Amino acid sequence: MLRTALAAALLLCSAPLAAQGDGAATTQDPQAAYKKLAKSFAEAMSAHDDELQAKIVKAKKAGERVPRSAFRKPTKEFVATAQELAREFEGKDDAVMFLGFIVKNATGERNAIKWAVKTLASDHAESKAIGDVVDYLPGVMRKARSARSLLNDVADNHADTGVRVQALLARARMNGEGGQNARAIADLEKVQGLTKDQDVLAEVADAMEEIKKFAIGSVAPDIDGVDVDGVSFKLSDYRGKVVLLDFWGFW
Amino acid sequence: MIPHERSLVDKWKNRPFALLGVNSDRTSTEKGMATYKEKQKEMGVTWRSFRDEGKGDGSVPRISQDWRVTGWPTLYFIDHEGVIRHKDIRNDEEMERVLDEMITAAEEAAKK
């Protein structure tokens, strides 16, 4: 019921736009275009997941391996659409969400990622809208080196405090995950000096706690588990001994 | 990696030292476990590991996730009081030197 009402409402909204013609050159509502893109993308990804699961089950039964190509996500056409839309709104804040979409979701489309990061840096580094996409930059640094300088630029120089805070948090998260604890703590302390937002400050406190938990000089959190023979044991059983704890696998 | 680790376990078998693994192989299935045991024998892995049940789908299993492990192998050097002293020293000689120091400290603490 709700769904039908919603669909009808959507139809009504899009009717005047559609009346302008189907040509790509018509100006469309950027928010609506983004929603449409995000929705069809989500559907395609979930369909891909279902297919992949089915292939895995089938291959297992047959005692075969699933080819690597089956794992590749079909992102190409969505990235192309996002690229078109980003060009349509070139230079405007509305382009940022499409560029962000590419940075967040593109997989094999290396050139598109590079282009999106470059465009974000050249056209939008000083815009407030950049704050919404800084979280995705660490994920593409290997594919687009300029993502690092863009994140640094926004974190260190952006005129808007809120945007700077977003970038500092993104960089702290990245450094924390990469074991660069001192750098992560330095950014978190900067955030503490910049914001009074209680939610953000709580997040910062949690992140600091988290980093200190596994830092050199801290007591290691206990591990309670079972060994490969099914026997339970704890890391703390080994107090009194020096332990070399090795996260490993044969693979 | 494994041969060097085995040599450390042998070398310090009479001193307060333990090599503990957190293994993320795909041991959640019977077949995965069988493969693991086969390889364990073949490669001469004599030390104990927590079973971190990898699913084989690229996701990070429970213990590794708790410990924010993002790359393998990750090494933590924990002293006799449970304090993390070093991380990710991978050079064989350096690793041995650091551990020897820590073991000596553990032995001295035990004498007191």
Short mmCIF file of C-alpha atoms in Angstrom, two decimals:
data_model
loop_
_atom_site.label_atom_id
_atom_site.label_comp_id
_atom_site.label_asym_id
_atom_site.label_seq_id
_atom_site.Cartn_x
_atom_site.Cartn_y
_atom_site.Cartn_z
CA MET A 1 0.00 0.00 0.00
CA LEU A 2 2.66 2.41 1.10
CA ARG A 3 4.79 1.40 -1.79
CA THR A 4 2.07 2.14 -4.34
CA ALA A 5 1.42 5.54 -2.84
CA LEU A 6 5.11 6.28 -2.98
CA ALA A 7 5.39 5.12 -6.55
CA ALA A 8 2.47 7.33 -7.53
CA ALA A 9 4.04 10.30 -5.80
CA LEU A 10 7.30 9.66 -7.57
CA LEU A 11 5.51 9.45 -10.91
CA LEU A 12 3.79 12.76 -10.26
CA CYS A 13 7.09 14.40 -9.38
CA SER A 14 8.91 13.15 -12.39
CA ALA A 15 6.11 13.87 -14.86
CA PRO A 16 7.04 17.49 -15.60
CA LEU A 17 10.67 16.54 -16.00
CA ALA A 18 9.85 13.74 -18.40
CA ALA A 19 7.70 16.15 -20.38
CA GLN A 20 10.82 18.11 -21.24
CA GLY A 21 11.94 15.22 -23.37
CA ASP A 22 14.18 12.21 -22.91
CA GLY A 23 17.31 13.78 -24.32
CA ALA A 24 20.38 13.63 -22.08
CA ALA A 25 20.92 17.35 -22.49
CA THR A 26 17.84 18.33 -20.49
CA THR A 27 18.53 19.66 -17.06
CA GLN A 28 17.30 17.18 -14.51
CA ASP A 29 16.85 17.49 -10.82
CA PRO A 30 20.23 16.39 -9.43
CA GLN A 31 18.80 14.93 -6.21
CA ALA A 32 16.27 12.84 -8.10
CA ALA A 33 18.91 11.71 -10.57
CA TYR A 34 21.17 10.68 -7.71
CA LYS A 35 18.41 8.77 -5.95
CA LYS A 36 17.58 6.93 -9.14
CA LEU A 37 21.22 6.04 -9.72
CA ALA A 38 21.76 4.90 -6.13
CA LYS A 39 18.60 2.81 -6.18
CA SER A 40 19.34 0.98 -9.43
CA PHE A 41 22.92 0.49 -8.26
CA ALA A 42 21.81 -1.06 -4.96
CA GLU A 43 19.44 -3.38 -6.82
CA ALA A 44 22.13 -4.46 -9.25
CA MET A 45 24.59 -5.15 -6.42
CA SER A 46 22.11 -7.23 -4.48
CA ALA A 47 21.20 -9.18 -7.64
CA HIS A 48 24.91 -9.73 -8.21
CA ASP A 49 25.34 -10.99 -4.63
CA ASP A 50 22.46 -13.44 -5.06
CA GLU A 51 23.89 -14.72 -8.33
CA LEU A 52 27.31 -15.08 -6.80
CA GLN A 53 25.94 -17.05 -3.85
CA ALA A 54 24.11 -19.37 -6.27
CA LYS A 55 27.30 -19.86 -8.27
CA ILE A 56 29.26 -20.66 -5.13
CA VAL A 57 26.71 -23.25 -4.03
CA LYS A 58 26.66 -24.78 -7.50
CA ALA A 59 30.44 -24.88 -7.79
CA LYS A 60 30.76 -26.44 -4.35
CA LYS A 61 28.38 -29.24 -5.31
CA ALA A 62 30.30 -29.87 -8.50
CA GLY A 63 33.61 -29.69 -6.64
CA GLU A 64 34.72 -26.82 -8.86
CA ARG A 65 36.17 -23.43 -8.18
CA VAL A 66 34.21 -20.27 -8.78
CA PRO A 67 36.04 -18.26 -11.44
CA ARG A 68 37.46 -14.98 -10.18
CA SER A 69 35.49 -13.07 -12.76
CA ALA A 70 32.28 -14.07 -10.97
CA PHE A 71 33.32 -11.96 -7.98
CA ARG A 72 33.76 -8.82 -10.05
CA LYS A 73 30.99 -6.36 -9.31
CA PRO A 74 29.12 -5.00 -12.34
CA THR A 75 29.82 -1.36 -11.52
CA LYS A 76 30.82 -0.17 -14.96
CA GLU A 77 27.54 1.19 -16.32
CA PHE A 78 26.70 2.95 -13.05
CA VAL A 79 30.09 4.60 -12.93
CA ALA A 80 29.57 5.75 -16.52
CA THR A 81 26.18 7.26 -15.62
CA ALA A 82 27.66 8.99 -12.58
CA GLN A 83 30.39 10.38 -14.77
CA GLU A 84 27.85 11.77 -17.25
CA LEU A 85 25.87 13.37 -14.45
CA ALA A 86 28.99 14.83 -12.84
CA ARG A 87 29.81 16.43 -16.18
CA GLU A 88 26.29 17.75 -16.52
CA PHE A 89 26.65 19.64 -13.24
CA GLU A 90 30.27 20.51 -13.79
CA GLY A 91 31.59 23.14 -11.43
CA LYS A 92 28.46 23.10 -9.27
CA ASP A 93 28.12 21.60 -5.80
CA ASP A 94 25.63 19.12 -7.29
CA ALA A 95 28.49 17.42 -9.13
CA VAL A 96 30.10 16.38 -5.83
CA MET A 97 27.63 13.60 -5.01
CA PHE A 98 28.18 11.98 -8.40
CA LEU A 99 31.94 12.24 -8.08
CA GLY A 100 31.59 10.82 -4.57
CA PHE A 101 29.53 7.96 -5.95
CA ILE A 102 32.39 7.05 -8.28
CA VAL A 103 35.02 7.27 -5.55
CA LYS A 104 32.89 5.15 -3.23
CA ASN A 105 31.60 2.51 -5.61
CA ALA A 106 33.88 2.14 -8.61
CA THR A 107 35.94 -1.04 -8.53
CA GLY A 108 37.92 -1.78 -11.66
CA GLU A 109 37.31 1.64 -13.25
CA ARG A 110 40.64 3.09 -12.33
CA ASN A 111 40.54 5.96 -14.81
CA ALA A 112 37.12 7.05 -13.63
CA ILE A 113 38.37 7.08 -10.04
CA LYS A 114 41.41 9.14 -10.97
CA TRP A 115 39.25 11.54 -12.93
CA ALA A 116 36.74 11.90 -10.08
CA VAL A 117 39.44 12.61 -7.49
CA LYS A 118 41.14 15.08 -9.80
CA THR A 119 37.87 16.87 -10.45
CA LEU A 120 37.02 16.97 -6.76
CA ALA A 121 40.43 18.50 -6.07
CA SER A 122 40.32 21.06 -8.87
CA ASP A 123 36.67 22.15 -8.70
CA HIS A 124 35.38 21.36 -5.23
CA ALA A 125 38.20 21.33 -2.66
CA GLU A 126 36.94 24.57 -1.13
CA SER A 127 33.24 23.76 -1.36
CA LYS A 128 31.30 22.69 1.72
CA ALA A 129 29.92 19.76 -0.26
CA ILE A 130 33.33 18.06 -0.20
CA GLY A 131 32.67 17.11 3.44
CA ASP A 132 30.23 14.42 2.32
CA VAL A 133 32.82 12.52 0.31
CA VAL A 134 36.02 12.76 2.39
CA ASP A 135 35.22 9.42 4.05
CA TYR A 136 35.66 7.63 0.73
CA LEU A 137 39.09 9.07 -0.09
CA PRO A 138 41.22 6.67 2.02
CA GLY A 139 39.72 3.74 0.12
CA VAL A 140 41.06 4.90 -3.25
CA MET A 141 44.51 6.16 -2.31
CA ARG A 142 46.18 3.22 -3.96
CA LYS A 143 44.32 3.80 -7.19
CA ALA A 144 44.47 7.59 -7.18
CA ARG A 145 47.43 9.08 -5.36
CA SER A 146 45.96 12.57 -5.40
CA ALA A 147 43.26 11.36 -2.99
CA ARG A 148 45.83 11.65 -0.21
CA SER A 149 46.75 15.25 -0.95
CA LEU A 150 43.08 16.15 -1.32
CA LEU A 151 42.23 14.66 2.07
CA ASN A 152 45.22 16.43 3.63
CA ASP A 153 44.24 19.70 2.02
CA VAL A 154 40.67 19.55 3.30
CA ALA A 155 41.72 18.33 6.77
CA ASP A 156 44.36 21.02 7.20
CA ASN A 157 43.03 24.02 5.29
CA HIS A 158 39.29 23.99 4.71
CA ALA A 159 37.63 27.23 5.76
CA ASP A 160 34.54 25.50 7.15
CA THR A 161 35.15 23.99 10.58
CA GLY A 162 32.51 21.30 10.14
CA VAL A 163 34.09 20.10 6.91
CA ARG A 164 37.56 20.16 8.45
CA VAL A 165 36.28 18.03 11.30
CA GLN A 166 34.84 15.49 8.85
CA ALA A 167 38.16 15.29 7.01
CA LEU A 168 40.20 15.07 10.21
CA LEU A 169 38.01 12.21 11.44
CA ALA A 170 38.37 10.40 8.11
CA ARG A 171 42.15 10.79 8.24
CA ALA A 172 42.32 9.72 11.88
CA ARG A 173 40.29 6.61 11.08
CA MET A 174 42.61 5.78 8.21
CA ASN A 175 45.74 6.28 10.29
CA GLY A 176 44.28 4.37 13.23
CA GLU A 177 43.47 1.40 11.03
CA GLY A 178 46.92 1.58 9.48
CA GLY A 179 48.61 1.48 12.89
CA GLN A 180 49.74 5.13 12.65
CA ASN A 181 48.54 5.80 16.16
CA ALA A 182 50.42 9.01 16.92
CA ARG A 183 49.11 10.63 13.75
CA ALA A 184 45.59 9.47 14.45
CA ILE A 185 45.70 10.85 18.00
CA ALA A 186 47.06 14.20 16.74
CA ASP A 187 44.09 14.60 14.37
CA LEU A 188 41.61 13.56 17.04
CA GLU A 189 43.05 16.18 19.38
CA LYS A 190 42.63 18.79 16.64
CA VAL A 191 38.98 17.79 16.35
CA GLN A 192 38.56 18.25 20.10
CA GLY A 193 39.82 21.79 19.71
CA LEU A 194 37.53 22.57 16.78
CA THR A 195 34.12 21.28 17.74
CA LYS A 196 31.67 21.47 20.60
CA ASP A 197 29.34 18.89 19.04
CA GLN A 198 28.74 16.32 21.77
CA ASP A 199 28.17 13.44 19.35
CA VAL A 200 31.43 14.13 17.57
CA LEU A 201 33.31 14.52 20.85
CA ALA A 202 31.92 11.19 22.05
CA GLU A 203 33.05 9.59 18.80
CA VAL A 204 36.51 11.09 19.26
CA ALA A 205 36.75 9.79 22.83
CA ASP A 206 35.78 6.29 21.64
CA ALA A 207 38.32 6.39 18.84
CA MET A 208 41.09 7.45 21.23
CA GLU A 209 40.17 4.71 23.66
CA GLU A 210 40.22 2.23 20.81
CA ILE A 211 43.67 3.29 19.64
CA LYS A 212 45.13 3.21 23.14
CA LYS A 213 43.71 -0.28 23.70
CA PHE A 214 46.15 -1.83 21.25
CA ALA A 215 48.97 0.67 21.59
CA ILE A 216 52.47 -0.23 22.73
CA GLY A 217 52.55 0.02 26.52
CA SER A 218 48.93 -1.07 27.01
CA VAL A 219 47.88 -4.34 28.60
CA ALA A 220 46.73 -6.56 25.76
CA PRO A 221 42.97 -7.23 25.82
CA ASP A 222 42.33 -10.88 26.64
CA ILE A 223 41.40 -13.38 23.96
CA ASP A 224 39.03 -16.15 24.92
CA GLY A 225 38.76 -18.77 22.22
CA VAL A 226 39.30 -22.34 21.11
CA ASP A 227 42.29 -23.91 19.43
CA VAL A 228 42.10 -25.93 16.23
CA ASP A 229 41.41 -29.08 18.25
CA GLY A 230 38.44 -27.45 19.92
CA VAL A 231 40.12 -26.91 23.31
CA SER A 232 39.25 -23.60 25.02
CA PHE A 233 42.02 -21.32 26.19
CA LYS A 234 42.83 -17.72 26.88
CA LEU A 235 45.66 -15.38 26.06
CA SER A 236 45.88 -14.54 29.78
CA ASP A 237 46.64 -18.23 30.54
CA TYR A 238 50.14 -17.36 29.35
CA ARG A 239 50.88 -14.63 31.92
CA GLY A 240 54.43 -15.06 33.16
CA LYS A 241 55.58 -15.96 29.68
CA VAL A 242 56.56 -13.77 26.79
CA VAL A 243 53.99 -14.24 24.04
CA LEU A 244 54.55 -13.67 20.37
CA LEU A 245 51.00 -13.33 19.10
CA ASP A 246 50.86 -14.02 15.41
CA PHE A 247 47.77 -13.34 13.31
CA TRP A 248 48.34 -15.70 10.42
CA GLY A 249 46.96 -18.14 7.89
CA PHE A 250 48.15 -20.61 5.25
CA TRP A 251 45.62 -19.53 2.65
CA MET B 1 58.12 -17.22 8.28
CA ILE B 2 57.03 -20.63 9.54
CA PRO B 3 60.51 -22.25 9.59
CA HIS B 4 61.92 -19.31 11.54
CA GLU B 5 59.05 -19.41 13.99
CA ARG B 6 59.56 -23.12 14.48
CA SER B 7 63.23 -22.53 15.19
CA LEU B 8 62.30 -19.99 17.89
CA VAL B 9 59.89 -22.40 19.54
CA ASP B 10 62.60 -25.08 19.60
CA LYS B 11 65.29 -22.71 20.77
CA TRP B 12 63.31 -21.34 23.73
CA LYS B 13 61.36 -24.44 24.69
CA ASN B 14 62.83 -24.36 28.21
CA ARG B 15 62.36 -20.63 28.71
CA PRO B 16 59.23 -18.56 29.44
CA PHE B 17 58.16 -18.08 25.85
CA ALA B 18 55.10 -19.04 23.85
CA LEU B 19 54.28 -18.51 20.23
CA LEU B 20 50.52 -18.26 19.88
CA GLY B 21 48.73 -17.98 16.59
CA VAL B 22 45.40 -16.52 15.67
CA ASN B 23 44.60 -18.52 12.60
CA SER B 24 42.18 -17.14 10.04
CA ASP B 25 42.13 -20.01 7.61
CA ARG B 26 38.79 -21.24 6.42
CA THR B 27 38.29 -23.70 9.25
CA SER B 28 34.55 -23.11 9.56
CA THR B 29 33.89 -26.04 7.24
CA GLU B 30 34.90 -29.67 7.73
CA LYS B 31 36.81 -29.62 4.48
CA GLY B 32 38.58 -26.40 5.40
CA MET B 33 39.58 -27.88 8.75
CA ALA B 34 40.91 -31.04 7.07
CA THR B 35 42.99 -28.95 4.68
CA TYR B 36 44.28 -26.92 7.60
CA LYS B 37 45.37 -30.01 9.55
CA GLU B 38 47.08 -31.44 6.52
CA LYS B 39 49.06 -28.26 5.96
CA GLN B 40 49.82 -27.92 9.65
CA LYS B 41 51.51 -31.29 9.53
CA GLU B 42 53.24 -30.68 6.26
CA MET B 43 54.63 -27.28 7.28
CA GLY B 44 55.55 -28.37 10.82
CA VAL B 45 53.36 -25.93 12.75
CA THR B 46 53.80 -27.20 16.29
CA TRP B 47 52.39 -24.25 18.21
CA ARG B 48 48.91 -23.48 19.34
CA SER B 49 46.52 -21.19 17.52
CA PHE B 50 43.21 -19.62 18.35
CA ARG B 51 40.78 -20.63 15.68
CA ASP B 52 39.53 -17.46 14.04
CA GLU B 53 37.34 -19.27 11.50
CA GLY B 54 37.82 -17.47 8.24
CA LYS B 55 34.85 -17.75 5.91
CA GLY B 56 37.00 -17.50 2.81
CA ASP B 57 34.99 -14.55 1.49
CA GLY B 58 37.49 -11.83 2.32
CA SER B 59 35.70 -10.78 5.52
CA VAL B 60 37.74 -10.25 8.68
CA PRO B 61 36.97 -12.88 11.33
CA ARG B 62 36.04 -12.15 14.95
CA ILE B 63 39.32 -12.00 16.87
CA SER B 64 41.14 -10.28 14.04
CA GLN B 65 38.34 -7.76 13.85
CA ASP B 66 38.49 -7.14 17.62
CA TRP B 67 42.20 -6.51 17.28
CA ARG B 68 41.75 -4.29 14.21
CA VAL B 69 43.97 -6.52 12.13
CA THR B 70 43.98 -5.39 8.51
CA GLY B 71 46.98 -7.27 7.14
CA TRP B 72 48.50 -10.70 7.68
CA PRO B 73 50.75 -11.62 9.29
CA THR B 74 50.38 -9.12 12.13
CA LEU B 75 52.64 -9.64 15.11
CA TYR B 76 52.22 -8.49 18.72
CA PHE B 77 55.04 -8.87 21.22
CA ILE B 78 53.48 -9.25 24.66
CA ASP B 79 55.59 -9.35 27.84
CA HIS B 80 55.20 -11.58 30.91
CA GLU B 81 52.79 -9.08 32.46
CA GLY B 82 50.56 -9.00 29.41
CA VAL B 83 51.78 -5.60 28.20
CA ILE B 84 52.17 -4.99 24.46
CA ARG B 85 55.84 -4.10 23.98
CA HIS B 86 56.33 -4.15 20.22
CA LYS B 87 54.37 -4.65 17.05
CA ASP B 88 55.18 -6.03 13.64
CA ILE B 89 58.91 -6.55 13.89
CA ARG B 90 59.36 -8.86 10.92
CA ASN B 91 63.11 -8.93 10.49
CA ASP B 92 64.27 -12.33 11.80
CA GLU B 93 67.34 -11.10 13.69
CA GLU B 94 65.63 -8.08 15.18
CA MET B 95 62.69 -10.23 16.25
CA GLU B 96 64.99 -12.68 17.96
CA ARG B 97 66.96 -9.97 19.73
CA VAL B 98 63.85 -8.23 21.05
CA LEU B 99 62.24 -11.47 22.22
CA ASP B 100 65.43 -12.63 23.93
CA GLU B 101 65.49 -9.37 25.88
CA MET B 102 61.87 -9.78 26.89
CA ILE B 103 62.38 -13.41 27.92
CA THR B 104 65.37 -12.48 30.05
CA ALA B 105 63.25 -9.83 31.78
CA ALA B 106 60.53 -12.44 32.41
CA GLU B 107 63.08 -14.82 33.95
CA GLU B 108 64.43 -12.10 36.19
CA ALA B 109 60.96 -11.15 37.35
CA ALA B 110 60.27 -14.80 38.18
CA LYS B 111 63.35 -14.97 40.40
CA LYS B 112 62.16 -12.12 42.61
#
